[in-house]
Amino acid sequence: ASAITVPVPLGDRAYDIHVGRGLLGEAGRRIAALGARAAAIVTDENVGPLYAAALAASLEQNGLRTATIALPPGEATKSYASLERVCDAVLAAKIERGDLVVALGGGVVGDLAGFAAAVVRRGVRFVQIPTTLLSQVDSSVGGKTGINSRHGKNLVGAFHQPSLVLADTGLLDSLPLREMRAGYAEVVKYGLIDDPAFFDWCEKNWRGVFAGGPERDEAVAQSCRSKAAVVVRDEREDGDRALLNLGHTFGHALERITRYDSARLVHGEGVAIGLAQAFRFSAALGLCDEADARRVEAHLAAVGLPTRLSQVPGGYGTVDDILEAMAQDKKVKGGALTFILVRGIGQSFIARDVPVDRVRAFLQDEI
Ligand code: NAD
Ligand code: ZN
């Protein structure tokens, strides 16, 4: 299989992302090149039965010893209890400092396995084989790993860059359409942040992305390039990396209001509504053309993503409920919010002092 290579030039932790259909069959060869003797494969109970045996066989053919641990699917797996299970499985598999943890799954598996790799034996190398569109374009790139705590999502974790990312776009053929759409919201986000030509491309080529043509590989690779560029500029999110939160201030609030119940809203659906709202809010503030806001909304709606509060299943409460959910976000300080706003498609910027009153007025219009 041919692959597009996206380099992530992070000095002594530089690594490559390989994107292409059919890469799982070559995973052994590509991973063996890292020079490990053993690999602990971490996966979940949806993905494992589909792909773990093929991965293990490919690794073993290339001389690596393997062990596999499969955890229940879902966000609840990003827990202390799962971390303990994964660390113990990695130690039982006699993974040493030169060996590897291989995450085979979506963002849940990647975040958990990456964090286990960061802490077990004070750090072993890890490889990401992301199997959802969201994890291929977002969570597998950038080195943020972690689990959830009773105090909130992703509050316990570490920065730990992978040694290699293999994004086999063929694995997305088995992904439920709803998860595919949710990941696509993050793809569109990269165009909206700073790449208007990519947004144009998405409008013309999204059908190919969903159908699994060469457009899918191109969309994943371009998204990885965008995210890698931001991460290289600002690995630890002191500045520019915050632009990746476009659509997420509103999106996270909606996830909180729907209690992270994936039956109601998955992350990417919250982001889709949040992106449309970030544009409508920017237009309401006179920063951006109404036409741009309408165009963004039309594209998200065309692929089947929600763009309006009224599309949140089970309701979204009152304006105050949304404001309160936003206030729990780390981006709120005093009476002002930090927002990612836009001057147009591909022209996002960090607005640090957005008065809560302006947000309230906007939300009142949205309802
Ligand atoms: P997920 O890992 O829960 O996967 C979604 C569902 O799809 C699961 O049920 C899974 O079993 C199933 N699945 C995965 N691959 C499949 C395949 N190829 N075929 C069939 N089914 C498949 O969800 P996600 O959206 O990939 O990741 C969400 C997580 O990512 C969240 O915990 C979020 O916090 C995290 N995240 C992390 C970062 C980061 O920078 N580290 C960025 C964004 C999101
Ligand atoms: Zn996101």
Tab-separated table of C-alpha atoms and ligand atoms in Angstrom:
chain	number	residue	atom	x	y	z
A	1	ALA	CA	0.000	0.000	0.000
A	2	SER	CA	1.239	3.492	-0.720
A	3	ALA	CA	1.201	6.010	2.078
A	4	ILE	CA	1.276	9.767	2.455
A	5	THR	CA	3.871	10.685	5.083
A	6	VAL	CA	3.273	13.697	7.301
A	7	PRO	CA	6.319	14.605	9.407
A	8	VAL	CA	5.907	16.038	12.898
A	9	PRO	CA	9.229	17.836	13.434
A	10	LEU	CA	9.407	18.005	17.221
A	11	GLY	CA	13.185	17.955	17.679
A	12	ASP	CA	14.394	14.823	19.428
A	13	ARG	CA	10.805	13.565	19.617
A	14	ALA	CA	10.116	13.976	15.910
A	15	TYR	CA	7.936	11.303	14.327
A	16	ASP	CA	5.993	10.518	11.182
A	17	ILE	CA	2.317	9.992	10.492
A	18	HIS	CA	1.660	7.501	7.682
A	19	VAL	CA	-1.745	7.829	6.009
A	20	GLY	CA	-3.153	5.326	3.534
A	21	ARG	CA	-5.581	2.540	2.852
A	22	GLY	CA	-4.290	-0.916	3.790
A	23	LEU	CA	-1.503	0.126	6.152
A	24	LEU	CA	-2.583	-2.344	8.853
A	25	GLY	CA	-1.258	-5.195	6.724
A	26	GLU	CA	2.151	-3.520	6.693
A	27	ALA	CA	2.107	-2.435	10.310
A	28	GLY	CA	4.634	-5.108	11.279
A	29	ARG	CA	7.216	-3.903	8.778
A	30	ARG	CA	6.702	-0.247	9.581
A	31	ILE	CA	6.731	-0.785	13.359
A	32	ALA	CA	9.673	-3.226	13.305
A	33	ALA	CA	11.709	-0.382	11.808
A	34	LEU	CA	11.498	1.301	15.235
A	35	GLY	CA	13.699	-1.477	16.602
A	36	ALA	CA	11.544	-2.944	19.398
A	37	ARG	CA	11.375	-6.641	20.329
A	38	ALA	CA	7.887	-6.728	21.830
A	39	ALA	CA	4.593	-4.882	21.552
A	40	ALA	CA	1.597	-4.709	23.879
A	41	ILE	CA	-1.504	-4.056	21.770
A	42	VAL	CA	-4.232	-2.085	23.563
A	43	THR	CA	-7.646	-2.072	21.916
A	44	ASP	CA	-11.363	-2.127	22.719
A	45	GLU	CA	-13.986	-4.852	22.367
A	46	ASN	CA	-15.436	-3.369	19.157
A	47	VAL	CA	-12.165	-2.854	17.329
A	48	GLY	CA	-10.254	-5.852	18.689
A	49	PRO	CA	-12.386	-8.557	17.016
A	50	LEU	CA	-12.137	-6.714	13.678
A	51	TYR	CA	-8.447	-5.876	13.495
A	52	ALA	CA	-6.296	-7.040	16.430
A	53	ALA	CA	-5.487	-10.505	15.051
A	54	ALA	CA	-4.265	-9.060	11.742
A	55	LEU	CA	-2.101	-6.557	13.582
A	56	ALA	CA	-0.618	-9.184	15.896
A	57	ALA	CA	0.117	-11.491	12.936
A	58	SER	CA	1.834	-8.692	11.033
A	59	LEU	CA	3.968	-7.803	14.061
A	60	GLU	CA	4.896	-11.435	14.743
A	61	GLN	CA	5.875	-12.015	11.114
A	62	ASN	CA	8.327	-9.194	11.612
A	63	GLY	CA	9.847	-10.728	14.695
A	64	LEU	CA	7.985	-8.894	17.477
A	65	ARG	CA	6.494	-10.715	20.433
A	66	THR	CA	2.909	-9.506	21.092
A	67	ALA	CA	0.262	-9.502	23.786
A	68	THR	CA	-3.209	-7.981	23.418
A	69	ILE	CA	-5.541	-6.386	25.956
A	70	ALA	CA	-9.095	-5.408	24.970
A	71	LEU	CA	-11.147	-3.054	27.141
A	72	PRO	CA	-14.865	-2.242	26.987
A	73	PRO	CA	-15.636	0.462	24.399
A	74	GLY	CA	-16.724	3.937	25.480
A	75	GLU	CA	-15.624	7.020	27.337
A	76	ALA	CA	-15.972	5.293	30.750
A	77	THR	CA	-12.877	3.291	29.828
A	78	LYS	CA	-10.692	6.398	30.235
A	79	SER	CA	-10.519	5.659	33.982
A	80	TYR	CA	-8.049	4.959	36.785
A	81	ALA	CA	-9.279	1.357	36.857
A	82	SER	CA	-8.511	0.856	33.149
A	83	LEU	CA	-5.140	2.544	33.553
A	84	GLU	CA	-4.258	-0.021	36.193
A	85	ARG	CA	-5.397	-2.857	33.951
A	86	VAL	CA	-3.358	-1.596	30.999
A	87	CYS	CA	-0.210	-0.967	33.066
A	88	ASP	CA	-0.442	-4.433	34.580
A	89	ALA	CA	-0.983	-6.024	31.169
A	90	VAL	CA	2.023	-4.140	29.775
A	91	LEU	CA	4.208	-5.298	32.676
A	92	ALA	CA	2.897	-8.869	32.427
A	93	ALA	CA	3.875	-8.813	28.731
A	94	LYS	CA	7.438	-7.966	29.831
A	95	ILE	CA	7.518	-4.737	27.843
A	96	GLU	CA	10.893	-3.113	28.495
A	97	ARG	CA	12.125	0.427	27.891
A	98	GLY	CA	12.987	-0.261	24.224
A	99	ASP	CA	9.641	-1.934	23.508
A	100	LEU	CA	6.272	-0.563	22.501
A	101	VAL	CA	2.691	-0.020	23.499
A	102	VAL	CA	0.492	-0.008	20.393
A	103	ALA	CA	-2.888	1.729	20.638
A	104	LEU	CA	-5.376	0.194	18.188
A	105	GLY	CA	-8.667	2.076	18.466
A	106	GLY	CA	-10.337	5.451	18.676
A	107	GLY	CA	-9.437	8.371	20.891
A	108	VAL	CA	-10.477	6.545	24.045
A	109	VAL	CA	-7.952	3.770	23.468
A	110	GLY	CA	-5.292	6.197	22.199
A	111	ASP	CA	-5.561	8.558	25.177
A	112	LEU	CA	-5.566	5.704	27.703
A	113	ALA	CA	-2.825	3.578	26.104
A	114	GLY	CA	-0.687	6.666	25.494
A	115	PHE	CA	-0.970	7.662	29.145
A	116	ALA	CA	-0.138	4.128	30.283
A	117	ALA	CA	2.924	4.254	28.010
A	118	ALA	CA	3.909	7.590	29.540
A	119	VAL	CA	3.925	6.260	33.088
A	120	VAL	CA	4.704	2.548	32.982
A	121	ARG	CA	8.416	2.006	33.694
A	122	ARG	CA	8.585	5.838	33.739
A	123	GLY	CA	7.849	5.877	30.043
A	124	VAL	CA	7.951	3.438	27.148
A	125	ARG	CA	7.526	4.263	23.477
A	126	PHE	CA	4.141	3.982	21.849
A	127	VAL	CA	2.577	3.750	18.414
A	128	GLN	CA	-0.872	4.993	17.486
A	129	ILE	CA	-3.036	3.065	15.038
A	130	PRO	CA	-6.155	5.272	15.150
A	131	THR	CA	-9.344	3.609	13.911
A	132	THR	CA	-11.891	6.456	14.017
A	133	LEU	CA	-11.864	9.512	11.785
A	134	LEU	CA	-11.669	11.678	14.913
A	135	SER	CA	-8.598	9.881	16.174
A	136	GLN	CA	-6.930	9.877	12.746
A	137	VAL	CA	-7.316	13.631	12.303
A	138	ASP	CA	-7.114	14.822	15.887
A	139	SER	CA	-6.418	12.778	19.005
A	140	SER	CA	-3.559	10.625	17.669
A	141	VAL	CA	-1.584	13.750	16.741
A	142	GLY	CA	-0.085	16.072	19.316
A	143	GLY	CA	0.918	13.941	22.272
A	144	LYS	CA	-1.886	14.727	24.715
A	145	THR	CA	-2.712	11.562	26.643
A	146	GLY	CA	-4.823	10.968	29.721
A	147	ILE	CA	-7.868	9.737	31.547
A	148	ASN	CA	-10.940	11.314	33.140
A	149	SER	CA	-11.374	11.984	36.848
A	150	ARG	CA	-14.438	12.597	39.001
A	151	HIS	CA	-13.566	16.293	38.617
A	152	GLY	CA	-13.841	16.294	34.859
A	153	LYS	CA	-12.646	15.033	31.501
A	154	ASN	CA	-8.955	14.649	30.632
A	155	LEU	CA	-7.806	16.093	33.958
A	156	VAL	CA	-5.164	13.446	34.658
A	157	GLY	CA	-2.612	12.927	31.936
A	158	ALA	CA	0.727	13.634	30.368
A	159	PHE	CA	2.282	14.921	27.192
A	160	HIS	CA	3.805	11.854	25.570
A	161	GLN	CA	4.483	11.923	21.833
A	162	PRO	CA	4.069	8.688	19.864
A	163	SER	CA	7.014	7.244	17.930
A	164	LEU	CA	4.852	6.591	14.878
A	165	VAL	CA	1.220	7.040	13.806
A	166	LEU	CA	-0.282	4.655	11.248
A	167	ALA	CA	-3.616	5.955	9.956
A	168	ASP	CA	-5.105	3.158	7.834
A	169	THR	CA	-8.061	4.895	6.217
A	170	GLY	CA	-9.531	1.536	5.187
A	171	LEU	CA	-10.282	0.814	8.851
A	172	LEU	CA	-12.910	3.572	8.700
A	173	ASP	CA	-15.047	1.413	6.388
A	174	SER	CA	-16.461	-0.316	9.477
A	175	LEU	CA	-17.002	2.896	11.450
A	176	PRO	CA	-20.672	3.777	12.079
A	177	LEU	CA	-21.807	6.729	9.917
A	178	ARG	CA	-22.581	8.793	12.990
A	179	GLU	CA	-18.968	8.472	14.221
A	180	MET	CA	-17.708	9.238	10.716
A	181	ARG	CA	-19.728	12.463	10.621
A	182	ALA	CA	-18.556	13.419	14.099
A	183	GLY	CA	-14.909	13.083	13.076
A	184	TYR	CA	-15.622	15.043	9.918
A	185	ALA	CA	-16.596	18.077	12.011
A	186	GLU	CA	-12.946	18.227	13.133
A	187	VAL	CA	-11.764	17.955	9.511
A	188	VAL	CA	-13.885	20.968	8.538
A	189	LYS	CA	-12.545	22.786	11.606
A	190	TYR	CA	-9.006	22.824	10.166
A	191	GLY	CA	-10.245	24.648	7.084
A	192	LEU	CA	-12.182	27.112	9.196
A	193	ILE	CA	-9.201	27.853	11.466
A	194	ASP	CA	-6.704	29.031	8.859
A	195	ASP	CA	-7.066	27.215	5.534
A	196	PRO	CA	-9.927	28.569	3.384
A	197	ALA	CA	-8.719	26.594	0.346
A	198	PHE	CA	-9.145	23.382	2.354
A	199	PHE	CA	-12.684	24.388	3.313
A	200	ASP	CA	-13.453	24.907	-0.402
A	201	TRP	CA	-11.946	21.485	-1.068
A	202	CYS	CA	-14.156	19.927	1.623
A	203	GLU	CA	-17.290	21.423	0.076
A	204	LYS	CA	-16.380	19.821	-3.255
A	205	ASN	CA	-14.948	16.497	-2.051
A	206	TRP	CA	-16.771	15.421	1.108
A	207	ARG	CA	-18.669	12.654	-0.661
A	208	GLY	CA	-15.390	10.972	-1.569
A	209	VAL	CA	-14.201	11.293	2.023
A	210	PHE	CA	-17.285	9.447	3.264
A	211	ALA	CA	-17.247	6.896	0.418
A	212	GLY	CA	-13.637	5.955	1.130
A	213	GLY	CA	-12.018	7.163	-2.090
A	214	PRO	CA	-8.583	8.777	-2.357
A	215	GLU	CA	-10.226	11.965	-1.040
A	216	ARG	CA	-10.410	10.295	2.373
A	217	ASP	CA	-6.627	9.853	2.514
A	218	GLU	CA	-6.158	13.437	1.359
A	219	ALA	CA	-8.534	14.799	4.014
A	220	VAL	CA	-6.836	12.831	6.796
A	221	ALA	CA	-3.343	13.812	5.640
A	222	GLN	CA	-4.247	17.496	5.276
A	223	SER	CA	-5.870	17.524	8.718
A	224	CYS	CA	-2.752	15.929	10.225
A	225	ARG	CA	-0.554	18.535	8.512
A	226	SER	CA	-2.710	21.303	9.998
A	227	LYS	CA	-2.699	19.873	13.481
A	228	ALA	CA	1.019	19.029	13.337
A	229	ALA	CA	1.831	22.604	12.315
A	230	VAL	CA	-0.050	23.993	15.299
A	231	VAL	CA	1.470	21.459	17.693
A	232	VAL	CA	4.998	22.184	16.476
A	233	ARG	CA	4.432	25.907	17.026
A	234	ASP	CA	2.947	25.406	20.485
A	235	GLU	CA	3.303	21.895	21.897
A	236	ARG	CA	2.010	22.710	25.387
A	237	GLU	CA	-0.862	25.049	24.525
A	238	ASP	CA	0.487	28.332	25.847
A	239	GLY	CA	-0.679	30.217	22.760
A	240	ASP	CA	-1.652	29.251	19.231
A	241	ARG	CA	-2.713	25.714	20.040
A	242	ALA	CA	-5.865	27.234	21.519
A	243	LEU	CA	-7.089	27.880	17.953
A	244	LEU	CA	-7.808	24.151	17.797
A	245	ASN	CA	-10.630	24.931	20.225
A	246	LEU	CA	-12.655	26.659	17.506
A	247	GLY	CA	-16.242	25.491	18.017
A	248	HIS	CA	-15.330	23.841	21.312
A	249	THR	CA	-16.407	26.506	23.821
A	250	PHE	CA	-20.044	26.068	22.805
A	251	GLY	CA	-19.470	22.402	21.936
A	252	HIS	CA	-18.096	21.439	25.330
A	253	ALA	CA	-20.967	23.238	27.052
A	254	LEU	CA	-23.466	21.160	25.073
A	255	GLU	CA	-21.603	17.951	25.893
A	256	ARG	CA	-21.752	18.882	29.568
A	257	ILE	CA	-25.472	19.707	29.368
A	258	THR	CA	-26.167	16.345	27.723
A	259	ARG	CA	-24.014	14.702	30.438
A	260	TYR	CA	-21.582	13.195	27.958
A	261	ASP	CA	-24.349	10.798	27.016
A	262	SER	CA	-23.273	9.574	23.577
A	263	ALA	CA	-26.819	8.440	22.866
A	264	ARG	CA	-27.706	12.163	22.827
A	265	LEU	CA	-24.595	13.927	21.566
A	266	VAL	CA	-21.124	12.768	20.608
A	267	HIS	CA	-18.194	15.184	20.752
A	268	GLY	CA	-18.083	15.936	17.028
A	269	GLU	CA	-21.798	16.751	16.961
A	270	GLY	CA	-21.266	19.257	19.756
A	271	VAL	CA	-18.338	20.667	17.775
A	272	ALA	CA	-20.476	20.977	14.627
A	273	ILE	CA	-23.089	23.020	16.484
A	274	GLY	CA	-20.259	24.937	18.150
A	275	LEU	CA	-18.583	25.760	14.832
A	276	ALA	CA	-21.843	27.042	13.368
A	277	GLN	CA	-22.401	29.075	16.538
A	278	ALA	CA	-18.863	30.506	16.536
A	279	PHE	CA	-19.555	31.819	13.035
A	280	ARG	CA	-23.034	33.132	13.844
A	281	PHE	CA	-21.684	34.752	17.023
A	282	SER	CA	-18.822	36.362	15.102
A	283	ALA	CA	-21.318	37.627	12.540
A	284	ALA	CA	-23.541	38.996	15.327
A	285	LEU	CA	-20.520	40.843	16.724
A	286	GLY	CA	-19.927	42.364	13.292
A	287	LEU	CA	-16.619	40.562	12.859
A	288	CYS	CA	-17.554	38.255	10.005
A	289	ASP	CA	-19.930	38.238	7.023
A	290	GLU	CA	-23.302	36.595	7.513
A	291	ALA	CA	-22.665	34.857	4.188
A	292	ASP	CA	-19.675	32.998	5.632
A	293	ALA	CA	-21.729	31.856	8.609
A	294	ARG	CA	-24.453	30.597	6.272
A	295	ARG	CA	-21.903	28.765	4.120
A	296	VAL	CA	-20.378	26.958	7.098
A	297	GLU	CA	-23.777	25.945	8.377
A	298	ALA	CA	-24.852	24.727	4.924
A	299	HIS	CA	-21.799	22.504	4.567
A	300	LEU	CA	-22.128	20.924	8.014
A	301	ALA	CA	-25.835	20.328	7.387
A	302	ALA	CA	-25.102	18.807	3.958
A	303	VAL	CA	-23.056	15.999	5.531
A	304	GLY	CA	-25.770	15.389	8.131
A	305	LEU	CA	-24.287	17.181	11.130
A	306	PRO	CA	-26.404	19.274	13.528
A	307	THR	CA	-25.825	23.051	13.533
A	308	ARG	CA	-28.544	24.379	15.842
A	309	LEU	CA	-29.364	24.117	19.540
A	310	SER	CA	-32.818	22.818	18.615
A	311	GLN	CA	-31.111	19.697	17.234
A	312	VAL	CA	-29.750	18.636	20.624
A	313	PRO	CA	-31.765	15.523	21.512
A	314	GLY	CA	-33.505	15.832	24.856
A	315	GLY	CA	-33.132	19.613	24.933
A	316	TYR	CA	-30.425	22.035	25.935
A	317	GLY	CA	-32.033	23.827	28.864
A	318	THR	CA	-32.052	27.591	29.242
A	319	VAL	CA	-29.568	30.288	28.279
A	320	ASP	CA	-28.393	30.252	31.883
A	321	ASP	CA	-27.818	26.506	31.780
A	322	ILE	CA	-25.554	26.968	28.751
A	323	LEU	CA	-23.710	29.900	30.333
A	324	GLU	CA	-23.226	27.920	33.512
A	325	ALA	CA	-21.874	24.952	31.556
A	326	MET	CA	-19.479	27.339	29.820
A	327	ALA	CA	-18.403	28.832	33.126
A	328	GLN	CA	-17.167	25.403	34.218
A	329	ASP	CA	-14.816	25.451	31.261
A	330	LYS	CA	-11.237	26.355	32.028
A	331	LYS	CA	-11.492	29.140	29.447
A	332	VAL	CA	-13.602	31.403	31.654
A	333	LYS	CA	-11.970	34.123	33.765
A	334	GLY	CA	-13.927	36.660	35.784
A	335	GLY	CA	-16.850	38.089	33.810
A	336	ALA	CA	-15.178	37.344	30.475
A	337	LEU	CA	-14.699	34.301	28.278
A	338	THR	CA	-11.867	33.299	26.030
A	339	PHE	CA	-13.385	32.448	22.670
A	340	ILE	CA	-12.058	31.484	19.303
A	341	LEU	CA	-13.809	33.883	16.928
A	342	VAL	CA	-13.543	34.419	13.181
A	343	ARG	CA	-13.229	37.266	10.694
A	344	GLY	CA	-14.246	34.824	7.968
A	345	ILE	CA	-13.656	31.286	6.756
A	346	GLY	CA	-10.041	30.407	7.538
A	347	GLN	CA	-9.553	33.541	9.650
A	348	SER	CA	-9.863	32.509	13.272
A	349	PHE	CA	-8.309	34.302	16.210
A	350	ILE	CA	-8.193	34.101	19.992
A	351	ALA	CA	-10.494	36.660	21.639
A	352	ARG	CA	-9.579	36.864	25.303
A	353	ASP	CA	-12.126	39.263	26.777
A	354	VAL	CA	-15.522	38.415	25.375
A	355	PRO	CA	-18.062	39.842	27.862
A	356	VAL	CA	-20.526	37.260	29.128
A	357	ASP	CA	-23.357	39.719	28.342
A	358	ARG	CA	-22.564	39.529	24.640
A	359	VAL	CA	-22.677	35.739	24.797
A	360	ARG	CA	-25.966	35.880	26.683
A	361	ALA	CA	-27.521	38.182	24.096
A	362	PHE	CA	-26.341	35.916	21.292
A	363	LEU	CA	-27.724	32.783	22.944
A	364	GLN	CA	-31.076	34.497	23.527
A	365	ASP	CA	-31.275	35.025	19.757
A	366	GLU	CA	-30.309	31.408	19.109
A	367	ILE	CA	-33.131	29.971	21.175
B	1	NAD	P1	-14.035	6.240	20.682
B	1	NAD	O1	-12.630	5.859	20.892
B	1	NAD	O2	-14.974	6.063	21.824
B	1	NAD	O3	-14.613	5.449	19.416
B	1	NAD	C1	-15.960	5.626	19.036
B	1	NAD	C2	-16.674	4.297	18.871
B	1	NAD	O4	-16.287	3.697	17.629
B	1	NAD	C3	-16.352	3.259	19.946
B	1	NAD	O5	-17.526	2.563	20.236
B	1	NAD	C4	-15.348	2.352	19.264
B	1	NAD	O6	-15.332	1.058	19.811
B	1	NAD	C5	-15.837	2.355	17.846
B	1	NAD	N1	-14.834	2.117	16.808
B	1	NAD	C6	-13.594	2.635	16.761
B	1	NAD	N2	-13.006	2.333	15.604
B	1	NAD	C7	-13.886	1.584	14.898
B	1	NAD	C8	-13.845	0.985	13.611
B	1	NAD	N3	-12.796	1.151	12.795
B	1	NAD	N4	-14.918	0.273	13.220
B	1	NAD	C9	-15.999	0.155	14.034
B	1	NAD	N5	-16.109	0.723	15.235
B	1	NAD	C10	-15.054	1.437	15.671
B	1	NAD	O7	-14.206	7.768	20.241
B	1	NAD	P2	-13.311	8.801	19.420
B	1	NAD	O8	-14.283	9.768	18.884
B	1	NAD	O9	-12.360	8.136	18.498
B	1	NAD	O10	-12.417	9.474	20.550
B	1	NAD	C11	-12.994	10.249	21.566
B	1	NAD	C12	-11.969	10.461	22.645
B	1	NAD	O11	-10.852	11.160	22.097
B	1	NAD	C13	-12.474	11.293	23.800
B	1	NAD	O12	-12.149	10.640	25.017
B	1	NAD	C14	-11.693	12.587	23.691
B	1	NAD	O13	-11.427	13.187	24.946
B	1	NAD	C15	-10.429	12.124	23.033
B	1	NAD	N6	-9.697	13.178	22.320
B	1	NAD	C16	-8.378	13.335	22.586
B	1	NAD	C17	-7.635	14.299	21.921
B	1	NAD	C18	-6.172	14.415	22.174
B	1	NAD	O14	-5.549	15.376	21.717
B	1	NAD	N7	-5.566	13.484	22.873
B	1	NAD	C19	-8.246	15.119	20.971
B	1	NAD	C20	-9.597	14.938	20.707
B	1	NAD	C21	-10.318	13.959	21.384
B	2	ZN	ZN	-12.645	18.182	19.281
